[in-house]
Amino acid sequence: MYSIGIDAGSTYTKGVLFDGENISKKLIIPTGSSPKSTSKEVYEYLTKDIDNSQIKKVVGTGYGRVSMDFIDKKVTEITCHAKGIFFLNSKIRTILDIGGQDIKVININENGSVENFLMNDKCAAGTGKFLEITSNKLDSDIYNIDELAKGAEPENISSMCTVFAESEIVSLLARDVCKKKIAAGIIKSISNKGVSLLNKSKIVDDIAFTGGLANISELVKMLEKDLNKNIFISDEAQIIGALGAAIIGYK
């Protein structure tokens, strides 16, 4: 028997096929303009080789969950991230999740249930969208800015507003400031935003970092340095929400 979790985020839609103990299958694809059709595409991929009678429940999460008319249950991403990370590491008590358009800090208890959370969803500052837009100004993208920034001293990016930061980067390039330093500065500004939200919340060890940006090693290094703490990064960092949804669906 299996359960399915689908997390329709603003940038990527993630899906997990779960057998009660392990991830049997997973998929990450761009959400595009229609989270409904993208979620359905993920569902069809995950169920391609199994019979419907083998599926216990399909659970949707993420901002696009409201458009999923084929699922059994809708659950908030806060709850799903808590369940997903706790399944992978039961020592975690604080989660920093940086998504495409928001940042969340989630505190969980010894049972993996949410105790409280704080979210920055009023502005794209410090999110995946912020990184995408600013890195494009360096003729780079999210996938190689990590390598570009490696070992460089961060140039100060004073504005956290995506539009103003973009203008600031243009000015730095006009002054012939090294792209590596600007790239490091962009990542540093995201680290600053994450640390700021963590400090507004309650930091309880151990800490996990989830979302696609957790794959950026330079960002992880800066967060650990600024917090003076080690951070748990799962190999499945980008699909934690989908995994949590699938875990909920299996019970």
mmCIF file of C-alpha atoms in Angstrom:
data_model
loop_
_atom_site.group_PDB
_atom_site.id
_atom_site.type_symbol
_atom_site.label_atom_id
_atom_site.label_comp_id
_atom_site.label_asym_id
_atom_site.label_seq_id
_atom_site.Cartn_x
_atom_site.Cartn_y
_atom_site.Cartn_z
ATOM 1 C CA MET A 1 0.000 0.000 0.000
ATOM 2 C CA TYR A 2 1.061 3.560 -0.731
ATOM 3 C CA SER A 3 0.160 7.159 0.020
ATOM 4 C CA ILE A 4 0.884 10.195 -2.121
ATOM 5 C CA GLY A 5 1.897 13.698 -1.053
ATOM 6 C CA ILE A 6 1.907 16.592 -3.515
ATOM 7 C CA ASP A 7 3.323 19.994 -2.608
ATOM 8 C CA ALA A 8 2.388 22.661 -5.158
ATOM 9 C CA GLY A 9 4.736 25.540 -4.447
ATOM 10 C CA SER A 10 4.955 28.873 -6.218
ATOM 11 C CA THR A 11 8.034 27.784 -8.160
ATOM 12 C CA TYR A 12 8.158 23.981 -8.092
ATOM 13 C CA THR A 13 5.649 21.197 -7.545
ATOM 14 C CA LYS A 14 6.974 18.204 -5.640
ATOM 15 C CA GLY A 15 5.460 14.736 -5.307
ATOM 16 C CA VAL A 16 6.238 11.687 -3.174
ATOM 17 C CA LEU A 17 4.998 8.099 -3.319
ATOM 18 C CA PHE A 18 5.397 6.642 0.184
ATOM 19 C CA ASP A 19 5.148 2.991 1.242
ATOM 20 C CA GLY A 20 4.894 3.603 4.980
ATOM 21 C CA GLU A 21 8.643 3.373 5.544
ATOM 22 C CA ASN A 22 10.449 4.774 2.513
ATOM 23 C CA ILE A 23 10.087 7.116 -0.442
ATOM 24 C CA SER A 24 9.277 4.782 -3.334
ATOM 25 C CA LYS A 25 9.149 7.464 -6.012
ATOM 26 C CA LYS A 26 9.479 11.241 -6.236
ATOM 27 C CA LEU A 27 9.244 14.038 -8.771
ATOM 28 C CA ILE A 28 10.079 17.750 -8.854
ATOM 29 C CA ILE A 29 8.881 19.875 -11.782
ATOM 30 C CA PRO A 30 8.331 23.624 -12.355
ATOM 31 C CA THR A 31 4.836 24.688 -11.291
ATOM 32 C CA GLY A 32 4.371 26.987 -14.257
ATOM 33 C CA SER A 33 1.138 28.933 -14.723
ATOM 34 C CA SER A 34 -1.246 26.143 -13.686
ATOM 35 C CA PRO A 35 -0.649 24.432 -10.323
ATOM 36 C CA LYS A 36 -3.754 22.326 -10.979
ATOM 37 C CA SER A 37 -2.444 20.727 -14.180
ATOM 38 C CA THR A 38 1.108 20.441 -12.818
ATOM 39 C CA SER A 39 -0.141 18.688 -9.676
ATOM 40 C CA LYS A 40 -2.152 16.301 -11.835
ATOM 41 C CA GLU A 41 0.955 15.596 -13.930
ATOM 42 C CA VAL A 42 2.893 14.730 -10.766
ATOM 43 C CA TYR A 43 0.053 12.474 -9.587
ATOM 44 C CA GLU A 44 -0.052 10.609 -12.902
ATOM 45 C CA TYR A 45 3.718 10.073 -12.831
ATOM 46 C CA LEU A 46 3.636 8.692 -9.290
ATOM 47 C CA THR A 47 0.736 6.322 -10.013
ATOM 48 C CA LYS A 48 1.929 5.150 -13.418
ATOM 49 C CA ASP A 49 2.879 1.624 -12.365
ATOM 50 C CA ILE A 50 0.464 0.998 -9.499
ATOM 51 C CA ASP A 51 -3.240 0.272 -9.165
ATOM 52 C CA ASN A 52 -5.601 2.786 -7.586
ATOM 53 C CA SER A 53 -6.580 0.157 -5.004
ATOM 54 C CA GLN A 54 -3.016 0.330 -3.659
ATOM 55 C CA ILE A 55 -3.309 4.032 -2.777
ATOM 56 C CA LYS A 56 -4.512 4.718 0.755
ATOM 57 C CA LYS A 57 -4.837 8.491 0.421
ATOM 58 C CA VAL A 58 -3.636 11.465 -1.635
ATOM 59 C CA VAL A 59 -2.795 14.599 0.353
ATOM 60 C CA GLY A 60 -2.116 18.028 -1.126
ATOM 61 C CA THR A 61 -0.188 20.912 0.400
ATOM 62 C CA GLY A 62 1.437 24.178 -0.660
ATOM 63 C CA TYR A 63 -0.246 27.295 -2.004
ATOM 64 C CA GLY A 64 -1.607 25.332 -4.980
ATOM 65 C CA ARG A 65 -3.407 22.730 -2.878
ATOM 66 C CA VAL A 66 -6.705 24.616 -3.267
ATOM 67 C CA SER A 67 -6.705 23.799 -6.991
ATOM 68 C CA MET A 68 -6.257 20.029 -6.533
ATOM 69 C CA ASP A 69 -9.713 18.549 -7.145
ATOM 70 C CA PHE A 70 -8.478 14.951 -7.238
ATOM 71 C CA ILE A 71 -7.014 14.627 -3.731
ATOM 72 C CA ASP A 72 -8.494 13.236 -0.524
ATOM 73 C CA LYS A 73 -7.224 15.855 1.892
ATOM 74 C CA LYS A 74 -5.624 19.324 2.016
ATOM 75 C CA VAL A 75 -3.068 20.116 4.747
ATOM 76 C CA THR A 76 -1.043 23.292 5.382
ATOM 77 C CA GLU A 77 2.632 23.260 4.449
ATOM 78 C CA ILE A 78 3.502 24.170 8.055
ATOM 79 C CA THR A 79 2.147 20.846 9.317
ATOM 80 C CA CYS A 80 3.583 18.893 6.382
ATOM 81 C CA HIS A 81 7.095 20.286 6.844
ATOM 82 C CA ALA A 82 6.963 19.380 10.527
ATOM 83 C CA LYS A 83 5.893 15.795 9.783
ATOM 84 C CA GLY A 84 8.379 15.380 6.949
ATOM 85 C CA ILE A 85 11.475 16.611 8.776
ATOM 86 C CA PHE A 86 10.564 14.786 12.000
ATOM 87 C CA PHE A 87 10.334 11.530 10.036
ATOM 88 C CA LEU A 88 13.870 12.052 8.746
ATOM 89 C CA ASN A 89 15.367 13.380 11.978
ATOM 90 C CA SER A 90 13.372 13.179 15.218
ATOM 91 C CA LYS A 91 15.909 15.410 17.021
ATOM 92 C CA ILE A 92 14.846 18.498 15.072
ATOM 93 C CA ARG A 93 12.975 21.169 17.037
ATOM 94 C CA THR A 94 13.358 24.222 14.756
ATOM 95 C CA ILE A 95 12.837 24.363 10.996
ATOM 96 C CA LEU A 96 13.894 27.181 8.676
ATOM 97 C CA ASP A 97 12.071 26.765 5.374
ATOM 98 C CA ILE A 98 12.875 29.106 2.497
ATOM 99 C CA GLY A 99 10.460 28.704 -0.374
ATOM 100 C CA GLY A 100 9.934 30.441 -3.679
ATOM 101 C CA GLN A 101 8.014 33.354 -2.202
ATOM 102 C CA ASP A 102 8.062 33.056 1.584
ATOM 103 C CA ILE A 103 10.230 32.174 4.582
ATOM 104 C CA LYS A 104 8.960 30.164 7.535
ATOM 105 C CA VAL A 105 10.349 29.289 10.955
ATOM 106 C CA ILE A 106 8.550 26.336 12.552
ATOM 107 C CA ASN A 107 9.018 25.012 16.085
ATOM 108 C CA ILE A 108 8.051 21.385 16.705
ATOM 109 C CA ASN A 109 7.844 19.313 19.872
ATOM 110 C CA GLU A 110 9.148 15.846 20.779
ATOM 111 C CA ASN A 111 6.181 14.281 18.944
ATOM 112 C CA GLY A 112 6.814 16.177 15.714
ATOM 113 C CA SER A 113 3.763 18.409 16.149
ATOM 114 C CA VAL A 114 3.863 22.158 15.455
ATOM 115 C CA GLU A 115 4.176 24.294 18.581
ATOM 116 C CA ASN A 116 4.394 27.671 16.853
ATOM 117 C CA PHE A 117 5.550 29.260 13.622
ATOM 118 C CA LEU A 118 6.473 32.588 12.099
ATOM 119 C CA MET A 119 6.142 33.443 8.423
ATOM 120 C CA ASN A 120 7.380 36.242 6.199
ATOM 121 C CA ASP A 121 4.992 36.207 3.235
ATOM 122 C CA LYS A 122 4.482 39.926 2.648
ATOM 123 C CA CYS A 123 7.598 40.389 0.551
ATOM 124 C CA ALA A 124 9.840 38.200 -1.621
ATOM 125 C CA ALA A 125 12.950 39.403 0.239
ATOM 126 C CA GLY A 126 15.265 36.524 1.080
ATOM 127 C CA THR A 127 13.264 33.930 -0.875
ATOM 128 C CA GLY A 128 13.939 31.797 -3.918
ATOM 129 C CA LYS A 129 12.365 34.454 -6.129
ATOM 130 C CA PHE A 130 14.748 37.052 -4.674
ATOM 131 C CA LEU A 131 17.708 34.808 -5.516
ATOM 132 C CA GLU A 132 16.398 34.070 -9.002
ATOM 133 C CA ILE A 133 15.909 37.721 -9.934
ATOM 134 C CA THR A 134 19.150 39.016 -8.437
ATOM 135 C CA SER A 135 21.328 36.182 -9.766
ATOM 136 C CA ASN A 136 20.002 36.804 -13.273
ATOM 137 C CA LYS A 137 21.655 40.206 -13.117
ATOM 138 C CA LEU A 138 24.979 38.376 -12.862
ATOM 139 C CA ASP A 139 24.190 36.251 -15.933
ATOM 140 C CA SER A 140 23.882 33.385 -13.487
ATOM 141 C CA ASP A 141 21.028 31.357 -12.024
ATOM 142 C CA ILE A 142 20.093 29.606 -8.791
ATOM 143 C CA TYR A 143 21.947 26.476 -9.834
ATOM 144 C CA ASN A 144 25.426 27.927 -10.373
ATOM 145 C CA ILE A 145 25.495 31.014 -8.142
ATOM 146 C CA ASP A 146 26.793 28.754 -5.363
ATOM 147 C CA GLU A 147 29.943 28.038 -7.358
ATOM 148 C CA LEU A 148 30.244 31.683 -8.410
ATOM 149 C CA ALA A 149 30.158 32.887 -4.786
ATOM 150 C CA LYS A 150 32.479 30.232 -3.363
ATOM 151 C CA GLY A 151 35.347 31.679 -1.328
ATOM 152 C CA ALA A 152 34.456 35.310 -2.075
ATOM 153 C CA GLU A 153 34.089 38.104 0.461
ATOM 154 C CA PRO A 154 30.426 39.218 0.336
ATOM 155 C CA GLU A 155 29.769 42.651 -1.108
ATOM 156 C CA ASN A 156 27.221 44.505 0.999
ATOM 157 C CA ILE A 157 23.733 44.430 -0.546
ATOM 158 C CA SER A 158 21.966 46.931 1.697
ATOM 159 C CA SER A 159 18.438 46.633 0.347
ATOM 160 C CA MET A 160 16.321 43.555 1.060
ATOM 161 C CA CYS A 161 13.605 44.714 -1.345
ATOM 162 C CA THR A 162 13.947 42.623 -4.512
ATOM 163 C CA VAL A 163 13.426 45.593 -6.843
ATOM 164 C CA PHE A 164 15.861 47.871 -5.013
ATOM 165 C CA ALA A 165 18.426 45.082 -4.591
ATOM 166 C CA GLU A 166 18.277 44.496 -8.341
ATOM 167 C CA SER A 167 19.027 48.181 -8.953
ATOM 168 C CA GLU A 168 21.820 48.059 -6.390
ATOM 169 C CA ILE A 169 23.434 45.120 -8.200
ATOM 170 C CA VAL A 170 23.258 46.993 -11.514
ATOM 171 C CA SER A 171 25.094 49.908 -9.866
ATOM 172 C CA LEU A 172 27.747 47.584 -8.406
ATOM 173 C CA LEU A 173 28.337 46.030 -11.836
ATOM 174 C CA ALA A 174 28.633 49.502 -13.360
ATOM 175 C CA ARG A 175 31.382 50.222 -10.827
ATOM 176 C CA ASP A 176 33.113 47.020 -11.989
ATOM 177 C CA VAL A 177 32.711 45.245 -8.630
ATOM 178 C CA CYS A 178 33.683 41.565 -8.926
ATOM 179 C CA LYS A 179 30.726 39.306 -9.748
ATOM 180 C CA LYS A 180 31.938 36.730 -7.232
ATOM 181 C CA LYS A 181 31.711 39.274 -4.412
ATOM 182 C CA ILE A 182 28.245 40.370 -5.536
ATOM 183 C CA ALA A 183 27.080 36.745 -5.705
ATOM 184 C CA ALA A 184 28.367 36.183 -2.171
ATOM 185 C CA GLY A 185 26.612 39.388 -1.105
ATOM 186 C CA ILE A 186 23.298 38.158 -2.515
ATOM 187 C CA ILE A 187 23.591 34.894 -0.602
ATOM 188 C CA LYS A 188 24.657 36.764 2.534
ATOM 189 C CA SER A 189 21.540 38.945 2.349
ATOM 190 C CA ILE A 190 19.371 35.804 2.237
ATOM 191 C CA SER A 191 21.241 34.408 5.239
ATOM 192 C CA ASN A 192 20.638 37.683 7.096
ATOM 193 C CA LYS A 193 16.911 37.471 6.392
ATOM 194 C CA GLY A 194 16.735 33.871 7.593
ATOM 195 C CA VAL A 195 18.673 34.627 10.779
ATOM 196 C CA SER A 196 16.489 37.683 11.436
ATOM 197 C CA LEU A 197 13.308 35.604 11.262
ATOM 198 C CA LEU A 198 14.847 32.879 13.425
ATOM 199 C CA ASN A 199 15.797 35.466 16.040
ATOM 200 C CA LYS A 200 12.235 36.820 16.051
ATOM 201 C CA SER A 201 11.015 33.313 16.735
ATOM 202 C CA LYS A 202 12.263 30.780 19.260
ATOM 203 C CA ILE A 203 15.443 28.959 18.269
ATOM 204 C CA VAL A 204 15.487 25.504 19.832
ATOM 205 C CA ASP A 205 18.183 22.979 18.899
ATOM 206 C CA ASP A 206 18.392 21.013 16.675
ATOM 207 C CA ILE A 207 17.811 23.139 13.554
ATOM 208 C CA ALA A 208 16.921 21.934 10.051
ATOM 209 C CA PHE A 209 16.953 23.946 6.820
ATOM 210 C CA THR A 210 14.390 22.894 4.189
ATOM 211 C CA GLY A 211 13.436 24.045 0.705
ATOM 212 C CA GLY A 212 15.392 24.183 -2.532
ATOM 213 C CA LEU A 213 17.791 26.845 -1.233
ATOM 214 C CA ALA A 214 19.085 24.332 1.315
ATOM 215 C CA ASN A 215 21.083 22.886 -1.599
ATOM 216 C CA ILE A 216 23.192 26.063 -1.772
ATOM 217 C CA SER A 217 26.246 25.178 0.294
ATOM 218 C CA GLU A 218 27.493 28.782 0.609
ATOM 219 C CA LEU A 219 24.141 29.790 2.120
ATOM 220 C CA VAL A 220 24.307 26.921 4.609
ATOM 221 C CA LYS A 221 27.846 27.952 5.617
ATOM 222 C CA MET A 222 26.772 31.570 6.178
ATOM 223 C CA LEU A 223 23.722 30.534 8.216
ATOM 224 C CA GLU A 224 25.822 28.237 10.406
ATOM 225 C CA LYS A 225 28.434 30.956 10.915
ATOM 226 C CA ASP A 226 25.847 33.642 11.741
ATOM 227 C CA LEU A 227 23.942 31.331 14.118
ATOM 228 C CA ASN A 228 27.065 29.657 15.512
ATOM 229 C CA LYS A 229 25.193 26.365 15.189
ATOM 230 C CA ASN A 230 25.243 23.294 12.975
ATOM 231 C CA ILE A 231 22.243 22.897 10.684
ATOM 232 C CA PHE A 232 20.727 19.605 9.537
ATOM 233 C CA ILE A 233 20.318 19.389 5.760
ATOM 234 C CA SER A 234 18.500 16.380 4.351
ATOM 235 C CA ASP A 235 19.235 15.014 0.894
ATOM 236 C CA GLU A 236 15.464 15.380 0.421
ATOM 237 C CA ALA A 237 15.374 19.043 1.540
ATOM 238 C CA GLN A 238 13.277 20.189 -1.427
ATOM 239 C CA ILE A 239 10.543 17.573 -1.003
ATOM 240 C CA ILE A 240 10.028 17.733 2.780
ATOM 241 C CA GLY A 241 6.520 19.183 2.400
ATOM 242 C CA ALA A 242 5.446 16.499 -0.061
ATOM 243 C CA LEU A 243 6.974 13.807 2.155
ATOM 244 C CA GLY A 244 5.097 15.132 5.186
ATOM 245 C CA ALA A 245 1.853 15.140 3.222
ATOM 246 C CA ALA A 246 2.419 11.538 2.187
ATOM 247 C CA ILE A 247 3.186 10.524 5.787
ATOM 248 C CA ILE A 248 -0.077 12.131 6.919
ATOM 249 C CA GLY A 249 -1.887 10.291 4.128
ATOM 250 C CA TYR A 250 -0.484 6.917 5.108
ATOM 251 C CA LYS A 251 -1.811 7.017 8.682
#
